[in-house]
CSV table of C-alpha atoms in Angstrom, one decimal:
chain,number,residue,atom,x,y,z
Q,15,UNK,CA,-3.6,2.0,42.5
Q,16,UNK,CA,-2.4,-0.2,39.7
Q,17,UNK,CA,0.8,-2.2,40.2
Q,18,UNK,CA,3.6,-1.0,38.0
Q,19,UNK,CA,4.4,-3.3,35.1
Q,20,UNK,CA,8.1,-4.0,34.8
Q,21,UNK,CA,9.4,-4.8,31.3
Q,22,UNK,CA,11.5,-8.0,31.2
Q,23,UNK,CA,14.8,-6.2,30.5
Q,24,UNK,CA,14.2,-3.2,32.9
Q,25,UNK,CA,15.9,-4.7,35.9
Q,26,UNK,CA,19.1,-5.5,34.0
Q,27,UNK,CA,19.1,-2.1,32.3
Q,28,UNK,CA,18.7,-0.2,35.6
Q,29,UNK,CA,21.4,-2.3,37.3
Q,30,UNK,CA,23.9,-1.4,34.6
Q,31,UNK,CA,22.9,2.3,33.9
Q,32,UNK,CA,23.3,4.5,36.9
Q,33,UNK,CA,20.4,7.1,37.2
Q,34,UNK,CA,19.0,6.3,33.8
Q,35,UNK,CA,15.3,5.8,32.9
Q,36,UNK,CA,14.1,2.8,31.0
Q,37,UNK,CA,11.4,3.4,28.4
Q,38,UNK,CA,10.0,0.5,26.4
Q,39,UNK,CA,8.2,1.1,23.2
Q,40,UNK,CA,8.2,0.9,19.4
Q,41,UNK,CA,10.2,3.7,17.9
Q,42,UNK,CA,8.5,3.4,14.5
Q,43,UNK,CA,5.1,4.0,16.1
Q,44,UNK,CA,6.2,6.9,18.3
Q,45,UNK,CA,5.1,10.3,17.1
Q,46,UNK,CA,7.3,13.4,17.1
Q,47,UNK,CA,5.1,14.9,19.9
Q,48,UNK,CA,5.6,11.8,22.0
Q,49,UNK,CA,9.3,11.9,21.6
Q,50,UNK,CA,9.3,15.6,22.6
Q,51,UNK,CA,7.4,14.6,25.8
Q,52,UNK,CA,10.0,11.9,26.6
Q,53,UNK,CA,12.8,14.4,26.0
Q,54,UNK,CA,11.2,16.9,28.3
Q,55,UNK,CA,10.7,14.2,31.0
Q,56,UNK,CA,14.5,13.4,30.7
Q,57,UNK,CA,15.3,17.1,31.1
Q,58,UNK,CA,13.2,17.4,34.2
Q,59,UNK,CA,14.4,14.1,35.7
Q,60,UNK,CA,18.1,14.8,35.2
Q,61,UNK,CA,18.0,18.6,35.7
Q,62,UNK,CA,20.2,18.8,32.6
Q,63,UNK,CA,21.8,22.2,32.2
Q,64,UNK,CA,24.3,21.7,29.4
Q,65,UNK,CA,21.9,21.5,26.4
Q,66,UNK,CA,24.1,18.6,25.2
Q,67,UNK,CA,22.5,15.4,23.9
Q,68,UNK,CA,24.1,12.3,22.6
Q,69,UNK,CA,21.7,10.0,20.7
Q,70,UNK,CA,22.8,6.3,20.2
Q,71,UNK,CA,20.7,4.2,17.9
Q,72,UNK,CA,21.4,0.6,17.1
Q,73,UNK,CA,19.8,-0.9,13.9
Q,74,UNK,CA,22.6,-3.4,13.4
Q,75,UNK,CA,20.9,-6.7,12.8
Q,76,UNK,CA,17.2,-6.8,12.8
Q,77,UNK,CA,15.8,-7.3,9.3
Q,78,UNK,CA,19.3,-7.5,7.8
Q,79,UNK,CA,20.5,-10.4,9.9
Q,80,UNK,CA,21.2,-13.7,8.1
Q,81,UNK,CA,19.0,-15.2,10.9
Q,82,UNK,CA,16.0,-13.1,9.8
Q,83,UNK,CA,13.5,-14.5,7.3
Q,84,UNK,CA,12.6,-11.1,6.0
Q,85,UNK,CA,12.7,-10.6,2.3
Q,86,UNK,CA,15.3,-8.1,1.0
Q,87,UNK,CA,12.7,-5.7,-0.3
Q,88,UNK,CA,10.8,-5.6,3.0
Q,89,UNK,CA,14.1,-5.3,5.0
Q,90,UNK,CA,15.1,-2.3,2.9
Q,91,UNK,CA,11.8,-0.6,3.4
Q,92,UNK,CA,12.0,-1.2,7.2
Q,93,UNK,CA,15.5,0.3,7.3
Q,94,UNK,CA,14.4,3.4,5.4
Q,95,UNK,CA,11.5,3.9,7.7
Q,96,UNK,CA,13.6,3.5,10.8
Q,97,UNK,CA,16.3,5.9,9.6
Q,98,UNK,CA,13.8,8.5,8.6
Q,99,UNK,CA,12.1,8.2,12.0
Q,100,UNK,CA,15.4,8.7,13.8
Q,101,UNK,CA,16.1,11.8,11.6
Q,102,UNK,CA,12.7,13.2,12.6
Q,103,UNK,CA,13.6,12.8,16.3
Q,104,UNK,CA,17.0,14.3,15.8
Q,105,UNK,CA,15.6,17.4,14.2
Q,106,UNK,CA,13.1,17.7,17.1
Q,107,UNK,CA,15.9,17.4,19.7
Q,108,UNK,CA,18.0,20.0,17.8
Q,109,UNK,CA,15.5,22.7,18.6
Q,110,UNK,CA,17.0,23.1,22.0
Q,111,UNK,CA,20.1,20.8,22.2
Q,112,UNK,CA,23.4,20.4,20.6
Q,113,UNK,CA,23.0,16.9,19.2
Q,114,UNK,CA,25.5,14.2,18.4
Q,115,UNK,CA,24.5,10.9,16.9
Q,116,UNK,CA,26.1,7.4,16.8
Q,117,UNK,CA,24.4,4.6,15.0
Q,118,UNK,CA,25.4,0.9,14.6
Q,119,UNK,CA,24.4,-1.1,11.5
Q,120,UNK,CA,25.2,-4.4,10.0
Q,121,UNK,CA,28.1,-4.0,7.6
Q,122,UNK,CA,26.4,-5.0,4.3
Q,123,UNK,CA,26.7,-3.1,1.0
Q,124,UNK,CA,22.9,-2.7,0.6
Q,125,UNK,CA,22.5,-1.4,4.2
Q,126,UNK,CA,25.4,1.1,3.7
Q,127,UNK,CA,23.8,2.3,0.4
Q,128,UNK,CA,20.7,3.2,2.3
Q,129,UNK,CA,22.7,5.0,5.0
Q,130,UNK,CA,24.6,7.0,2.4
Q,131,UNK,CA,21.4,8.0,0.6
Q,132,UNK,CA,19.4,8.9,3.8
Q,133,UNK,CA,22.3,10.3,5.8
Q,134,UNK,CA,24.6,12.1,3.3
Q,135,UNK,CA,26.3,14.1,6.0
Q,136,UNK,CA,27.3,11.0,8.0
Q,137,UNK,CA,30.8,9.6,8.5
Q,138,UNK,CA,30.9,5.9,8.3
Q,139,UNK,CA,33.6,3.6,9.8
Q,140,UNK,CA,33.6,-0.2,9.6
Q,141,UNK,CA,35.0,-2.9,11.9
Q,142,UNK,CA,35.7,-6.4,10.7
Q,143,UNK,CA,35.2,-7.9,14.2
Q,144,UNK,CA,35.5,-7.4,17.9
Q,145,UNK,CA,38.2,-9.0,20.0
Q,146,UNK,CA,36.7,-12.5,20.3
Q,147,UNK,CA,33.6,-12.1,18.1
Q,148,UNK,CA,33.4,-12.0,14.3
Q,149,UNK,CA,31.0,-9.1,14.3
Q,150,UNK,CA,31.2,-7.0,11.1
Q,151,UNK,CA,29.6,-3.7,11.8
Q,152,UNK,CA,29.4,-0.1,10.5
Q,153,UNK,CA,29.4,2.8,12.9
Q,154,UNK,CA,27.7,6.0,11.6
Q,155,UNK,CA,28.6,9.4,13.2
Q,156,UNK,CA,26.8,12.6,12.7
Q,157,UNK,CA,27.5,16.2,13.9
Q,158,UNK,CA,30.8,15.2,15.5
Q,159,UNK,CA,33.8,15.9,13.3
Q,160,UNK,CA,36.8,14.0,14.4
Q,161,UNK,CA,35.0,11.6,16.7
Q,162,UNK,CA,35.0,8.6,14.3
Q,163,UNK,CA,38.8,8.8,14.2
Q,164,UNK,CA,39.0,8.9,18.0
Q,165,UNK,CA,36.6,6.0,18.2
Q,166,UNK,CA,38.7,3.8,15.9
Q,167,UNK,CA,41.8,4.8,17.8
Q,168,UNK,CA,40.2,3.8,21.1
Q,169,UNK,CA,39.1,0.4,19.6
Q,170,UNK,CA,42.7,-0.3,18.3
Q,171,UNK,CA,44.3,0.7,21.6
Q,172,UNK,CA,42.0,-1.6,23.5
Q,173,UNK,CA,42.7,-4.5,21.2
Q,174,UNK,CA,46.4,-3.9,21.4
Q,175,UNK,CA,46.2,-3.7,25.2
Q,176,UNK,CA,44.4,-7.0,25.5
Q,177,UNK,CA,46.9,-8.8,23.3
Q,178,UNK,CA,46.6,-11.9,21.2
Q,179,UNK,CA,44.7,-14.1,23.5
Q,180,UNK,CA,42.5,-16.7,21.7
Q,181,UNK,CA,38.9,-17.6,22.5
Q,182,UNK,CA,40.1,-20.9,24.0
Q,183,UNK,CA,42.6,-19.1,26.3
Q,184,UNK,CA,39.9,-16.7,27.4
Q,185,UNK,CA,37.5,-19.5,28.2
Q,186,UNK,CA,40.2,-21.4,30.1
Q,187,UNK,CA,40.9,-18.3,32.2
Q,188,UNK,CA,37.5,-18.7,33.8
Q,189,UNK,CA,37.6,-22.5,34.1
Q,190,UNK,CA,35.9,-23.7,30.9
Q,191,UNK,CA,37.8,-26.7,29.6
Q,192,UNK,CA,38.7,-26.6,25.9
Q,193,UNK,CA,40.0,-30.0,24.9
Q,194,UNK,CA,41.8,-30.7,21.6
Q,195,UNK,CA,39.5,-30.7,18.6
Q,196,UNK,CA,36.9,-28.6,20.3
Q,197,UNK,CA,34.8,-26.3,18.0
Q,198,UNK,CA,32.5,-23.4,19.0
Q,199,UNK,CA,29.3,-23.1,16.9
Q,200,UNK,CA,26.6,-20.4,16.8
Q,201,UNK,CA,23.8,-21.2,19.1
Q,202,UNK,CA,21.2,-20.0,16.6
Q,203,UNK,CA,21.8,-23.2,14.6
Q,204,UNK,CA,19.1,-24.6,16.9
Q,205,UNK,CA,18.7,-27.9,15.1
Q,206,UNK,CA,21.4,-30.4,15.8
Q,207,UNK,CA,21.1,-31.7,12.2
Q,208,UNK,CA,22.0,-28.2,10.9
Q,209,UNK,CA,25.0,-27.8,13.2
Q,210,UNK,CA,26.2,-31.2,12.1
Q,211,UNK,CA,26.3,-30.0,8.5
Q,212,UNK,CA,28.7,-27.2,9.4
Q,213,UNK,CA,31.4,-27.5,12.1
Q,214,UNK,CA,31.9,-24.6,14.5
Q,215,UNK,CA,35.1,-22.6,14.6
Q,216,UNK,CA,38.4,-23.5,16.1
Q,217,UNK,CA,38.6,-21.4,19.3
Q,218,UNK,CA,42.4,-21.4,19.2
Q,219,UNK,CA,42.6,-19.9,15.8
Q,220,UNK,CA,39.4,-18.1,15.0
Q,221,UNK,CA,36.9,-15.6,16.5
Q,222,UNK,CA,33.5,-17.0,17.3
Q,223,UNK,CA,30.6,-16.2,15.1
Q,224,UNK,CA,28.2,-13.3,15.9
Q,225,UNK,CA,26.6,-14.1,19.2
Q,226,UNK,CA,22.8,-14.5,18.8
Q,227,UNK,CA,20.0,-15.1,21.3
Q,228,UNK,CA,20.9,-18.7,21.7
Q,229,UNK,CA,24.6,-17.8,22.3
Q,230,UNK,CA,27.3,-20.4,21.6
Q,231,UNK,CA,27.6,-24.1,21.6
Q,232,UNK,CA,30.7,-26.1,22.4
Q,233,UNK,CA,31.2,-29.1,20.1
Q,234,UNK,CA,33.5,-31.8,21.2
Q,235,UNK,CA,35.1,-34.1,18.5
Q,236,UNK,CA,37.3,-37.1,19.0
Q,237,UNK,CA,39.7,-36.2,16.2
Q,238,UNK,CA,40.4,-33.6,13.6
Q,239,UNK,CA,38.9,-35.9,11.0
Q,240,UNK,CA,35.7,-36.6,12.8
Q,241,UNK,CA,32.6,-35.2,11.1
Q,242,UNK,CA,30.2,-35.4,14.0
Q,243,UNK,CA,30.7,-34.2,17.6
Q,244,UNK,CA,30.3,-36.9,20.3
Q,245,UNK,CA,29.0,-34.2,22.7
Q,246,UNK,CA,27.6,-30.7,22.6
Q,247,UNK,CA,27.2,-28.3,25.4
Q,248,UNK,CA,25.8,-24.7,25.4
Q,249,UNK,CA,28.1,-22.2,27.0
Q,250,UNK,CA,26.8,-20.6,30.2
Q,251,UNK,CA,25.8,-16.9,29.7
Q,252,UNK,CA,28.5,-15.8,32.1
Q,253,UNK,CA,31.1,-17.4,29.9
Q,254,UNK,CA,29.7,-15.7,26.8
Q,255,UNK,CA,29.7,-12.4,28.7
Q,256,UNK,CA,33.3,-13.0,29.5
Q,257,UNK,CA,34.1,-13.2,25.8
Q,258,UNK,CA,32.2,-10.0,25.2
Q,259,UNK,CA,34.0,-8.1,28.0
Q,260,UNK,CA,37.6,-7.6,26.9
Q,261,UNK,CA,38.5,-4.0,26.0
Q,262,UNK,CA,35.7,-2.6,28.2
Q,263,UNK,CA,36.3,-0.1,31.0
Q,264,UNK,CA,33.2,-1.1,32.9
Q,265,UNK,CA,31.5,-4.4,33.9
Q,266,UNK,CA,28.1,-5.6,32.8
Q,267,UNK,CA,26.3,-7.6,35.5
Q,268,UNK,CA,23.2,-9.7,35.4
Q,269,UNK,CA,20.5,-9.3,38.1
Q,270,UNK,CA,20.9,-11.9,40.9
Q,271,UNK,CA,17.8,-13.9,40.0
Q,272,UNK,CA,17.8,-13.4,36.2
Q,273,UNK,CA,16.4,-16.3,34.1
Q,274,UNK,CA,19.0,-18.0,32.0
Q,275,UNK,CA,16.9,-17.6,28.9
Q,276,UNK,CA,16.7,-13.9,29.5
Q,277,UNK,CA,20.5,-13.7,30.1
Q,278,UNK,CA,21.0,-15.3,26.7
Q,279,UNK,CA,18.5,-12.9,25.1
Q,280,UNK,CA,20.3,-9.9,26.6
Q,281,UNK,CA,23.7,-11.2,25.2
Q,282,UNK,CA,22.1,-11.8,21.8
Q,283,UNK,CA,20.9,-8.2,21.6
Q,284,UNK,CA,24.0,-6.6,23.1
Q,285,UNK,CA,27.4,-5.7,21.7
Q,286,UNK,CA,30.9,-6.2,23.1
Q,287,UNK,CA,31.8,-3.8,25.9
Q,288,UNK,CA,34.8,-2.5,23.9
Q,289,UNK,CA,32.4,-0.7,21.6
Q,290,UNK,CA,30.5,1.2,24.4
Q,291,UNK,CA,33.8,2.0,26.1
Q,292,UNK,CA,35.4,3.3,22.9
Q,293,UNK,CA,32.4,5.5,22.1
Q,294,UNK,CA,32.4,7.0,25.5
Q,295,UNK,CA,36.1,7.6,25.6
Q,296,UNK,CA,36.1,9.1,22.1
Q,297,UNK,CA,33.5,11.7,23.1
Q,298,UNK,CA,35.3,12.4,26.4
Q,299,UNK,CA,38.4,13.2,24.4
Q,300,UNK,CA,36.4,15.3,21.9
Q,301,UNK,CA,35.1,17.5,24.7
Q,302,UNK,CA,38.0,17.4,27.0
Q,303,UNK,CA,39.5,20.8,26.1
Q,304,UNK,CA,36.5,23.0,27.0
Q,305,UNK,CA,33.4,21.1,28.2
Q,306,UNK,CA,32.0,21.8,31.7
Q,307,UNK,CA,28.8,20.0,32.6
Q,308,UNK,CA,28.4,21.9,35.8
Q,309,UNK,CA,25.6,24.4,36.1
Q,310,UNK,CA,26.6,27.6,34.4
Q,311,UNK,CA,29.3,25.8,32.4
Q,312,UNK,CA,29.9,26.0,28.6
Q,313,UNK,CA,29.2,23.5,25.9
Q,314,UNK,CA,31.4,23.5,22.8
Q,315,UNK,CA,33.3,20.9,20.8
Q,316,UNK,CA,36.5,21.1,18.9
């Protein structure tokens, strides 16, 4: 018997998603028939009775990211193919489910133009940034009238509840020293010469830049007028996760023996916990009046 191959992110996924299955593959290469087989496996594994299916798709950065070297024309073609493929799967799922869709995209005009063209029935809401992260994103909702408004309300409520704590204060809460004149730079400026050309952000006054696979770098300056840091230090993944956690109603945990490079990669792919929490809370409020997921229950929205 062959030993089961474990994908590098599977352990982390399973640890943070109770009773969920981890499937690794290329969505663009998956056929409609293959998607149907995966959906049927999900039905059998979960013994799902409600006929309700929420599909969450994230196409936020990828080819549209400033860190990507993809040409604009190629990036547009990739987005169009990805959205059309997701539409194909949604139509397949709708044969025997009531389907709701949430997608996350980078908030760029040309990306939004593609969404409006390919998903004319979608409701788009945009966010200028998360609590500690300057993460400009568009959230696209389909087949769930009223949920986008509930989602935005949940996000605002969580921001208000957290208060006006700065990045520096959040880091100091967990024992990370933030001396005067400290800056926080994006870790994806991997070459020191490039970071030297552009100071990081003031953690007492600004959000950090979008967190990428190399996370964040602390830059220590001797004065406000200094043009070069005298020391740099990459933030530990646990500290970056702490910045991503406010506003969430659940915790994300790393596997006990996870590699530090993998932790950074997970953080680079992920989003702030406030977003997942707000999506879940919005749908719970949407269905609260009349949804029963027990066997024999009903499924209906507002």
